[in-house]
């Protein structure tokens, strides 16, 4: 055998991992549980495989799928090195298939919503000039395609990918955001036992046994936004409001700009200190922290910062409205970078069930930077117990 297959089953509290990985470290079986969320590249598939079409007796694949994410890439396939291609994604939680073949592009959306956190059995198959999607053994979507320029007989290789695409995103008829916080298990791919290739730097992440809506920070990593990309000022009196709902410990958020840094988090990184430290480089103050499910309201006024109705900083020398519009770094979960301040703060650990900026829900998949350990759309249901 070229590779020694290892099956590893780990039960870690709320986590469930089932991985079939080869000893080489860069190939993995597609039958185990696979977390699509934690990858380095935005569009490149988390893993991919290829097979000779002469070895394929049926262009059919099936797998179980679970997510709370409304949008992202799920499954991709192509022939002729990407000249003919197919991608299954979600948009608003509803399956969408896009196909590119010769001179034709097709995009069709339909069927039930799949982003309710339940496990669904998906089957995709080719029936001549049609691609069929079944959900729980019921046909949900059928896409027909015919091109006079296409060859009837397929030769060469077929490529499959999970969580991304192998062709340029410019080829899409209906663009979408590819990040997908989802898990796949029990995959049967073209009825073949071919292993999947992964990037050598990829590390498998757990799938939670049970999930609920929210963004999960495991105590490692942050999500950073440029404030110029976020909702802006409506009235000076109301200011700019950031609301956070959930249960967590550690650094909640930070603001950074040239010569300015503000950190809202647990004092001195001590889990036993039940207060939140709010400070600038010149000094700091404290307010009561969130404990059980709670709401934190952080308001930015022109010359002051307010946390849970308490003014924590006032300065006439800084115009926070202008700084927000020009672009500050708003980071959830800690302080970005490798600075002394970043290394001295404790990363957030817990579930942020909802983040609002000016009343609008913030999707961590749209972040300027997000650590691969952070889950954008799902939290383990046992996360609360971990925080006690």
PDB file of N, CA and C in Angstrom, residues 39 41-48 72-78 82 85-89 98 100 159-178:
ATOM      1  N   UNK A  39     -10.751  26.976   6.301  1.00  0.00           N
ATOM      2  CA  UNK A  39      -9.756  26.843   5.245  1.00  0.00           C
ATOM      3  C   UNK A  39      -9.076  28.185   5.029  1.00  0.00           C
ATOM      4  N   UNK A  41      -7.901  29.510   1.996  1.00  0.00           N
ATOM      5  CA  UNK A  41      -8.227  30.218   0.758  1.00  0.00           C
ATOM      6  C   UNK A  41      -9.721  30.408   0.623  1.00  0.00           C
ATOM      7  N   UNK A  42     -10.128  31.545   0.071  1.00  0.00           N
ATOM      8  CA  UNK A  42     -11.548  31.870  -0.044  1.00  0.00           C
ATOM      9  C   UNK A  42     -12.234  31.023  -1.095  1.00  0.00           C
ATOM     10  N   UNK A  43     -11.629  30.849  -2.266  1.00  0.00           N
ATOM     11  CA  UNK A  43     -12.285  30.160  -3.381  1.00  0.00           C
ATOM     12  C   UNK A  43     -11.762  28.759  -3.642  1.00  0.00           C
ATOM     13  N   UNK A  44     -10.507  28.485  -3.300  1.00  0.00           N
ATOM     14  CA  UNK A  44      -9.961  27.156  -3.552  1.00  0.00           C
ATOM     15  C   UNK A  44     -10.673  26.116  -2.701  1.00  0.00           C
ATOM     16  N   UNK A  45     -11.073  24.980  -3.262  1.00  0.00           N
ATOM     17  CA  UNK A  45     -11.751  23.950  -2.466  1.00  0.00           C
ATOM     18  C   UNK A  45     -10.923  23.511  -1.269  1.00  0.00           C
ATOM     19  N   UNK A  46     -11.613  23.172  -0.208  1.00  0.00           N
ATOM     20  CA  UNK A  46     -10.942  22.638   0.970  1.00  0.00           C
ATOM     21  C   UNK A  46     -10.199  21.364   0.615  1.00  0.00           C
ATOM     22  N   UNK A  47     -10.802  20.551  -0.250  1.00  0.00           N
ATOM     23  CA  UNK A  47     -10.153  19.339  -0.736  1.00  0.00           C
ATOM     24  C   UNK A  47     -10.689  19.021  -2.129  1.00  0.00           C
ATOM     25  N   UNK A  48      -9.920  18.272  -2.888  1.00  0.00           N
ATOM     26  CA  UNK A  48     -10.305  17.954  -4.257  1.00  0.00           C
ATOM     27  C   UNK A  48      -9.796  16.571  -4.637  1.00  0.00           C
ATOM     28  N   UNK A  72     -22.919  29.967   0.442  1.00  0.00           N
ATOM     29  CA  UNK A  72     -21.565  29.461   0.294  1.00  0.00           C
ATOM     30  C   UNK A  72     -21.494  28.298  -0.672  1.00  0.00           C
ATOM     31  N   UNK A  73     -20.267  27.941  -1.059  1.00  0.00           N
ATOM     32  CA  UNK A  73     -20.023  26.843  -1.990  1.00  0.00           C
ATOM     33  C   UNK A  73     -20.059  25.509  -1.252  1.00  0.00           C
ATOM     34  N   UNK A  74     -20.713  24.522  -1.857  1.00  0.00           N
ATOM     35  CA  UNK A  74     -20.824  23.198  -1.260  1.00  0.00           C
ATOM     36  C   UNK A  74     -20.026  22.162  -2.055  1.00  0.00           C
ATOM     37  N   UNK A  75     -20.369  21.980  -3.318  1.00  0.00           N
ATOM     38  CA  UNK A  75     -19.827  20.865  -4.104  1.00  0.00           C
ATOM     39  C   UNK A  75     -19.581  21.334  -5.530  1.00  0.00           C
ATOM     40  N   UNK A  76     -18.440  20.923  -6.088  1.00  0.00           N
ATOM     41  CA  UNK A  76     -18.026  21.359  -7.429  1.00  0.00           C
ATOM     42  C   UNK A  76     -17.570  20.147  -8.230  1.00  0.00           C
ATOM     43  N   UNK A  77     -17.791  20.191  -9.538  1.00  0.00           N
ATOM     44  CA  UNK A  77     -17.281  19.159 -10.429  1.00  0.00           C
ATOM     45  C   UNK A  77     -17.000  19.723 -11.808  1.00  0.00           C
ATOM     46  N   UNK A  78     -16.018  19.163 -12.504  1.00  0.00           N
ATOM     47  CA  UNK A  78     -15.759  19.611 -13.875  1.00  0.00           C
ATOM     48  C   UNK A  78     -15.107  18.509 -14.697  1.00  0.00           C
ATOM     49  N   UNK A  82     -11.891  21.998 -16.585  1.00  0.00           N
ATOM     50  CA  UNK A  82     -12.638  23.203 -16.251  1.00  0.00           C
ATOM     51  C   UNK A  82     -13.393  23.833 -17.399  1.00  0.00           C
ATOM     52  N   UNK A  85     -18.153  22.762 -16.373  1.00  0.00           N
ATOM     53  CA  UNK A  85     -18.098  22.757 -14.921  1.00  0.00           C
ATOM     54  C   UNK A  85     -19.492  22.888 -14.299  1.00  0.00           C
ATOM     55  N   UNK A  86     -19.551  22.561 -13.021  1.00  0.00           N
ATOM     56  CA  UNK A  86     -20.793  22.581 -12.259  1.00  0.00           C
ATOM     57  C   UNK A  86     -20.477  22.967 -10.823  1.00  0.00           C
ATOM     58  N   UNK A  87     -21.349  23.753 -10.168  1.00  0.00           N
ATOM     59  CA  UNK A  87     -21.169  24.059  -8.750  1.00  0.00           C
ATOM     60  C   UNK A  87     -22.530  24.099  -8.065  1.00  0.00           C
ATOM     61  N   UNK A  88     -22.603  23.461  -6.901  1.00  0.00           N
ATOM     62  CA  UNK A  88     -23.772  23.534  -6.033  1.00  0.00           C
ATOM     63  C   UNK A  88     -23.431  24.455  -4.876  1.00  0.00           C
ATOM     64  N   UNK A  89     -24.275  25.443  -4.647  1.00  0.00           N
ATOM     65  CA  UNK A  89     -24.079  26.375  -3.548  1.00  0.00           C
ATOM     66  C   UNK A  89     -25.408  26.616  -2.856  1.00  0.00           C
ATOM     67  N   UNK A  98     -25.218  26.050 -10.668  1.00  0.00           N
ATOM     68  CA  UNK A  98     -24.741  26.787 -11.839  1.00  0.00           C
ATOM     69  C   UNK A  98     -23.894  25.849 -12.683  1.00  0.00           C
ATOM     70  N   UNK A 100     -21.601  25.558 -16.407  1.00  0.00           N
ATOM     71  CA  UNK A 100     -20.974  26.157 -17.573  1.00  0.00           C
ATOM     72  C   UNK A 100     -20.578  25.057 -18.541  1.00  0.00           C
ATOM     73  N   UNK A 159     -12.996  16.084 -12.203  1.00  0.00           N
ATOM     74  CA  UNK A 159     -12.472  16.623 -10.949  1.00  0.00           C
ATOM     75  C   UNK A 159     -13.639  17.016 -10.035  1.00  0.00           C
ATOM     76  N   UNK A 160     -13.473  16.768  -8.752  1.00  0.00           N
ATOM     77  CA  UNK A 160     -14.468  17.168  -7.756  1.00  0.00           C
ATOM     78  C   UNK A 160     -13.798  18.041  -6.702  1.00  0.00           C
ATOM     79  N   UNK A 161     -14.565  18.935  -6.116  1.00  0.00           N
ATOM     80  CA  UNK A 161     -14.055  19.790  -5.054  1.00  0.00           C
ATOM     81  C   UNK A 161     -15.135  20.051  -4.016  1.00  0.00           C
ATOM     82  N   UNK A 162     -14.729  20.251  -2.763  1.00  0.00           N
ATOM     83  CA  UNK A 162     -15.649  20.555  -1.680  1.00  0.00           C
ATOM     84  C   UNK A 162     -15.351  21.946  -1.126  1.00  0.00           C
ATOM     85  N   UNK A 163     -16.386  22.762  -1.006  1.00  0.00           N
ATOM     86  CA  UNK A 163     -16.243  24.068  -0.379  1.00  0.00           C
ATOM     87  C   UNK A 163     -15.578  25.133  -1.218  1.00  0.00           C
ATOM     88  N   UNK A 164     -15.487  24.941  -2.537  1.00  0.00           N
ATOM     89  CA  UNK A 164     -14.861  25.942  -3.384  1.00  0.00           C
ATOM     90  C   UNK A 164     -14.985  25.560  -4.852  1.00  0.00           C
ATOM     91  N   UNK A 165     -14.194  26.236  -5.707  1.00  0.00           N
ATOM     92  CA  UNK A 165     -14.238  26.006  -7.150  1.00  0.00           C
ATOM     93  C   UNK A 165     -12.835  25.899  -7.711  1.00  0.00           C
ATOM     94  N   UNK A 166     -12.720  25.185  -8.827  1.00  0.00           N
ATOM     95  CA  UNK A 166     -11.430  25.034  -9.509  1.00  0.00           C
ATOM     96  C   UNK A 166     -11.359  25.872 -10.774  1.00  0.00           C
ATOM     97  N   UNK A 167     -12.416  26.662 -11.055  1.00  0.00           N
ATOM     98  CA  UNK A 167     -12.381  27.609 -12.167  1.00  0.00           C
ATOM     99  C   UNK A 167     -12.493  29.017 -11.598  1.00  0.00           C
ATOM    100  N   UNK A 168     -12.141  30.001 -12.415  1.00  0.00           N
ATOM    101  CA  UNK A 168     -12.172  31.384 -11.967  1.00  0.00           C
ATOM    102  C   UNK A 168     -13.598  31.806 -11.627  1.00  0.00           C
ATOM    103  N   UNK A 169     -13.737  32.551 -10.531  1.00  0.00           N
ATOM    104  CA  UNK A 169     -15.068  33.008 -10.115  1.00  0.00           C
ATOM    105  C   UNK A 169     -15.733  33.908 -11.145  1.00  0.00           C
ATOM    106  N   UNK A 170     -14.946  34.474 -12.063  1.00  0.00           N
ATOM    107  CA  UNK A 170     -15.508  35.332 -13.106  1.00  0.00           C
ATOM    108  C   UNK A 170     -16.406  34.553 -14.061  1.00  0.00           C
ATOM    109  N   UNK A 171     -16.285  33.228 -14.052  1.00  0.00           N
ATOM    110  CA  UNK A 171     -17.120  32.412 -14.930  1.00  0.00           C
ATOM    111  C   UNK A 171     -18.541  32.238 -14.404  1.00  0.00           C
ATOM    112  N   UNK A 172     -18.765  32.595 -13.148  1.00  0.00           N
ATOM    113  CA  UNK A 172     -20.086  32.418 -12.557  1.00  0.00           C
ATOM    114  C   UNK A 172     -21.120  33.306 -13.241  1.00  0.00           C
ATOM    115  N   UNK A 173     -22.287  32.744 -13.497  1.00  0.00           N
ATOM    116  CA  UNK A 173     -23.397  33.518 -14.040  1.00  0.00           C
ATOM    117  C   UNK A 173     -24.025  34.384 -12.950  1.00  0.00           C
ATOM    118  N   UNK A 174     -24.098  33.842 -11.733  1.00  0.00           N
ATOM    119  CA  UNK A 174     -24.682  34.537 -10.594  1.00  0.00           C
ATOM    120  C   UNK A 174     -23.679  34.480  -9.441  1.00  0.00           C
ATOM    121  N   UNK A 175     -22.843  35.507  -9.264  1.00  0.00           N
ATOM    122  CA  UNK A 175     -21.790  35.460  -8.233  1.00  0.00           C
ATOM    123  C   UNK A 175     -22.360  35.247  -6.832  1.00  0.00           C
ATOM    124  N   UNK A 176     -21.575  34.603  -5.978  1.00  0.00           N
ATOM    125  CA  UNK A 176     -21.959  34.393  -4.586  1.00  0.00           C
ATOM    126  C   UNK A 176     -20.708  34.432  -3.725  1.00  0.00           C
ATOM    127  N   UNK A 177     -20.915  34.527  -2.401  1.00  0.00           N
ATOM    128  CA  UNK A 177     -19.804  34.469  -1.459  1.00  0.00           C
ATOM    129  C   UNK A 177     -19.529  33.004  -1.130  1.00  0.00           C
ATOM    130  N   UNK A 178     -18.298  32.511  -1.317  1.00  0.00           N
ATOM    131  CA  UNK A 178     -18.039  31.068  -1.253  1.00  0.00           C
ATOM    132  C   UNK A 178     -17.911  30.472   0.150  1.00  0.00           C
TER     133      UNK A 178
END
